[in-house]
PDB file of C-alpha atoms in Angstrom:
ATOM      1  CA  MET A   1      -0.162  -0.040   0.073  1.00 96.00           C
ATOM      2  CA  LYS A   2       1.451   3.371  -1.070  1.00 97.00           C
ATOM      3  CA  PHE A   3      -1.130   5.625   0.785  1.00 97.00           C
ATOM      4  CA  SER A   4      -4.212   5.044   3.247  1.00 96.00           C
ATOM      5  CA  GLY A   5      -6.140   7.690   4.975  1.00 96.00           C
ATOM      6  CA  LYS A   6      -9.658   7.765   6.591  1.00 97.00           C
ATOM      7  CA  ILE A   7     -11.946  10.833   5.766  1.00 98.00           C
ATOM      8  CA  VAL A   8     -12.634  12.651   9.060  1.00 98.00           C
ATOM      9  CA  LYS A   9     -14.428  15.786   7.752  1.00 98.00           C
ATOM     10  CA  LEU A  10     -16.253  16.802   4.673  1.00 98.00           C
ATOM     11  CA  GLY A  11     -16.069  20.607   3.573  1.00 97.00           C
ATOM     12  CA  ASP A  12     -19.520  22.168   2.920  1.00 96.00           C
ATOM     13  CA  MET A  13     -18.799  22.359  -0.871  1.00 96.00           C
ATOM     14  CA  VAL A  14     -17.507  18.863  -1.425  1.00 97.00           C
ATOM     15  CA  GLU A  15     -20.666  17.704  -3.162  1.00 96.00           C
ATOM     16  CA  ASP A  16     -20.488  20.550  -5.562  1.00 96.00           C
ATOM     17  CA  PHE A  17     -17.074  19.181  -6.638  1.00 96.00           C
ATOM     18  CA  ILE A  18     -18.507  15.619  -6.825  1.00 96.00           C
ATOM     19  CA  LYS A  19     -20.970  16.922  -9.266  1.00 95.00           C
ATOM     20  CA  GLU A  20     -18.227  18.233 -11.417  1.00 95.00           C
ATOM     21  CA  ARG A  21     -16.475  14.652 -11.140  1.00 96.00           C
ATOM     22  CA  MET A  22     -13.729  15.589  -8.855  1.00 96.00           C
ATOM     23  CA  ILE A  23     -12.691  15.492  -5.202  1.00 97.00           C
ATOM     24  CA  ILE A  24     -10.163  17.502  -3.333  1.00 98.00           C
ATOM     25  CA  ILE A  25      -8.242  15.872  -0.377  1.00 98.00           C
ATOM     26  CA  PHE A  26      -6.151  17.323   2.266  1.00 97.00           C
ATOM     27  CA  ASN A  27      -4.812  16.138   5.643  1.00 96.00           C
ATOM     28  CA  GLU A  28      -6.149  17.615   8.896  1.00 95.00           C
ATOM     29  CA  ASN A  29      -3.693  20.601   8.515  1.00 93.00           C
ATOM     30  CA  ALA A  30      -5.512  22.234   5.713  1.00 93.00           C
ATOM     31  CA  PRO A  31      -6.144  25.885   6.040  1.00 90.00           C
ATOM     32  CA  ASP A  32      -9.909  26.752   6.774  1.00 91.00           C
ATOM     33  CA  GLU A  33     -10.359  28.153   3.209  1.00 90.00           C
ATOM     34  CA  LEU A  34      -9.318  24.819   1.586  1.00 94.00           C
ATOM     35  CA  ALA A  35     -11.066  22.599   4.057  1.00 96.00           C
ATOM     36  CA  GLU A  36     -14.280  23.990   2.964  1.00 96.00           C
ATOM     37  CA  ILE A  37     -14.026  22.322  -0.591  1.00 97.00           C
ATOM     38  CA  SER A  38     -12.149  19.519   0.590  1.00 98.00           C
ATOM     39  CA  ALA A  39     -12.366  15.840   2.254  1.00 98.00           C
ATOM     40  CA  ILE A  40     -10.156  15.836   5.069  1.00 98.00           C
ATOM     41  CA  HIS A  41      -8.325  12.763   5.804  1.00 98.00           C
ATOM     42  CA  ASN A  42      -6.139  11.524   8.686  1.00 96.00           C
ATOM     43  CA  SER A  43      -2.903  10.399   6.838  1.00 89.00           C
ATOM     44  CA  ASN A  44       0.332  12.136   6.494  1.00 74.00           C
ATOM     45  CA  THR A  45       2.263   9.442   4.828  1.00 90.00           C
ATOM     46  CA  LEU A  46       2.844   8.686   1.032  1.00 96.00           C
ATOM     47  CA  LYS A  47       5.009   5.661   1.129  1.00 96.00           C
ATOM     48  CA  GLU A  48       5.859   5.530  -2.536  1.00 97.00           C
ATOM     49  CA  ASP A  49       4.976   7.761  -5.508  1.00 98.00           C
ATOM     50  CA  VAL A  50       1.471   7.180  -7.245  1.00 98.00           C
ATOM     51  CA  LYS A  51       1.871   5.946 -10.845  1.00 98.00           C
ATOM     52  CA  VAL A  52      -0.140   5.254 -13.781  1.00 98.00           C
ATOM     53  CA  GLY A  53      -1.578   1.783 -13.485  1.00 98.00           C
ATOM     54  CA  ASP A  54      -1.966   1.976  -9.663  1.00 98.00           C
ATOM     55  CA  THR A  55      -5.382   1.272  -7.977  1.00 98.00           C
ATOM     56  CA  VAL A  56      -7.122   3.701  -5.908  1.00 98.00           C
ATOM     57  CA  PHE A  57     -10.230   2.714  -3.494  1.00 97.00           C
ATOM     58  CA  ILE A  58     -12.451   5.303  -2.126  1.00 97.00           C
ATOM     59  CA  GLY A  59     -14.712   3.526   0.136  1.00 95.00           C
ATOM     60  CA  LYS A  60     -15.456   0.204  -1.559  1.00 93.00           C
ATOM     61  CA  THR A  61     -15.232   1.862  -5.088  1.00 95.00           C
ATOM     62  CA  LYS A  62     -12.029   0.880  -7.143  1.00 97.00           C
ATOM     63  CA  TYR A  63     -10.475   3.138  -9.615  1.00 98.00           C
ATOM     64  CA  GLU A  64      -7.439   2.863 -12.038  1.00 98.00           C
ATOM     65  CA  VAL A  65      -5.103   5.718 -12.115  1.00 98.00           C
ATOM     66  CA  VAL A  66      -4.374   6.923 -15.846  1.00 98.00           C
ATOM     67  CA  ALA A  67      -2.587  10.109 -15.303  1.00 98.00           C
ATOM     68  CA  VAL A  68      -0.702  11.764 -12.540  1.00 98.00           C
ATOM     69  CA  GLY A  69       0.258  15.509 -12.655  1.00 98.00           C
ATOM     70  CA  ASP A  70       3.970  16.412 -12.219  1.00 98.00           C
ATOM     71  CA  GLY A  71       3.040  17.836  -8.703  1.00 98.00           C
ATOM     72  CA  ALA A  72       0.490  15.508  -7.360  1.00 98.00           C
ATOM     73  CA  ASN A  73       2.995  13.166  -5.681  1.00 98.00           C
ATOM     74  CA  LYS A  74       4.825  16.256  -3.989  1.00 97.00           C
ATOM     75  CA  THR A  75       1.686  17.714  -2.486  1.00 96.00           C
ATOM     76  CA  LEU A  76       0.149  14.354  -1.513  1.00 97.00           C
ATOM     77  CA  LYS A  77       3.531  13.693   0.461  1.00 96.00           C
ATOM     78  CA  GLU A  78       3.776  17.107   2.058  1.00 94.00           C
ATOM     79  CA  LEU A  79       0.206  18.128   2.460  1.00 94.00           C
ATOM     80  CA  GLY A  80      -1.857  15.065   2.063  1.00 95.00           C
ATOM     81  CA  HIS A  81      -3.399  16.900  -0.970  1.00 96.00           C
ATOM     82  CA  CYS A  82      -4.393  16.077  -4.382  1.00 98.00           C
ATOM     83  CA  THR A  83      -7.376  16.447  -6.544  1.00 98.00           C
ATOM     84  CA  PHE A  84      -9.013  13.043  -7.982  1.00 98.00           C
ATOM     85  CA  LYS A  85     -10.747  13.751 -11.191  1.00 98.00           C
ATOM     86  CA  PHE A  86     -12.875  10.938 -12.374  1.00 97.00           C
ATOM     87  CA  LYS A  87     -11.777  11.331 -16.035  1.00 95.00           C
ATOM     88  CA  ASP A  88     -10.551   8.534 -18.355  1.00 96.00           C
ATOM     89  CA  SER A  89      -7.682  10.720 -19.747  1.00 97.00           C
ATOM     90  CA  ASN A  90      -3.943  10.197 -19.787  1.00 97.00           C
ATOM     91  CA  ILE A  91      -3.310  13.900 -19.439  1.00 97.00           C
ATOM     92  CA  ALA A  92      -3.753  15.615 -16.120  1.00 97.00           C
ATOM     93  CA  ASP A  93      -5.129  19.031 -16.473  1.00 95.00           C
ATOM     94  CA  LEU A  94      -3.130  20.564 -13.566  1.00 97.00           C
ATOM     95  CA  PRO A  95       0.106  19.681 -11.742  1.00 98.00           C
ATOM     96  CA  GLY A  96      -1.795  18.485  -8.481  1.00 98.00           C
ATOM     97  CA  VAL A  97      -4.402  16.169 -10.527  1.00 98.00           C
ATOM     98  CA  ILE A  98      -4.669  12.435 -10.485  1.00 98.00           C
ATOM     99  CA  ASN A  99      -6.981  11.207 -13.158  1.00 98.00           C
ATOM    100  CA  LEU A 100      -9.104   7.999 -12.327  1.00 98.00           C
ATOM    101  CA  LYS A 101     -10.841   5.575 -14.643  1.00 98.00           C
ATOM    102  CA  GLY A 102     -13.891   3.961 -13.202  1.00 95.00           C
ATOM    103  CA  ASP A 103     -17.508   4.742 -12.299  1.00 89.00           C
ATOM    104  CA  ASP A 104     -18.162   8.228 -11.092  1.00 86.00           C
ATOM    105  CA  LEU A 105     -18.288   8.800  -7.393  1.00 90.00           C
ATOM    106  CA  LYS A 106     -21.771   8.829  -6.142  1.00 86.00           C
ATOM    107  CA  GLU A 107     -21.073   9.891  -2.449  1.00 88.00           C
ATOM    108  CA  LEU A 108     -18.310  10.518   0.015  1.00 95.00           C
ATOM    109  CA  GLN A 109     -18.863   9.884   3.696  1.00 96.00           C
ATOM    110  CA  ILE A 110     -16.987  10.506   6.855  1.00 98.00           C
ATOM    111  CA  GLY A 111     -15.221   7.354   7.845  1.00 97.00           C
ATOM    112  CA  TYR A 112     -14.476   6.248   4.078  1.00 97.00           C
ATOM    113  CA  GLU A 113     -10.929   4.981   3.412  1.00 97.00           C
ATOM    114  CA  ILE A 114      -8.951   6.370   0.650  1.00 97.00           C
ATOM    115  CA  SER A 115      -6.100   3.734  -0.376  1.00 97.00           C
ATOM    116  CA  ILE A 116      -3.655   3.714  -3.104  1.00 98.00           C
ATOM    117  CA  TYR A 117      -2.012   0.407  -4.207  1.00 98.00           C
TER     118      TYR A 117
END
């Protein structure tokens, strides 16, 4: 396992981002203005860089990593932050984005585990 964190708080705007086919995650040190748009998790450890072909679980839903922005591993390691986009494209729109192939995320709940293998 490269990364694992449990969602401990959901910002007020998370549902809006889910409708846009993305979620933003941060660890518990997120500033208030970013916490409002983020799923806050309790992990501070990225053990190994995320790469194309890896598997991400959000709750029980499985996704395949199809693109990793050139800044995503750095921010995930330092801040527990990245943006997961549910987009089957091998090009990340921004440096902090990780594109995931699979069914759209329908909901996100406190207690869901985010794991990367």
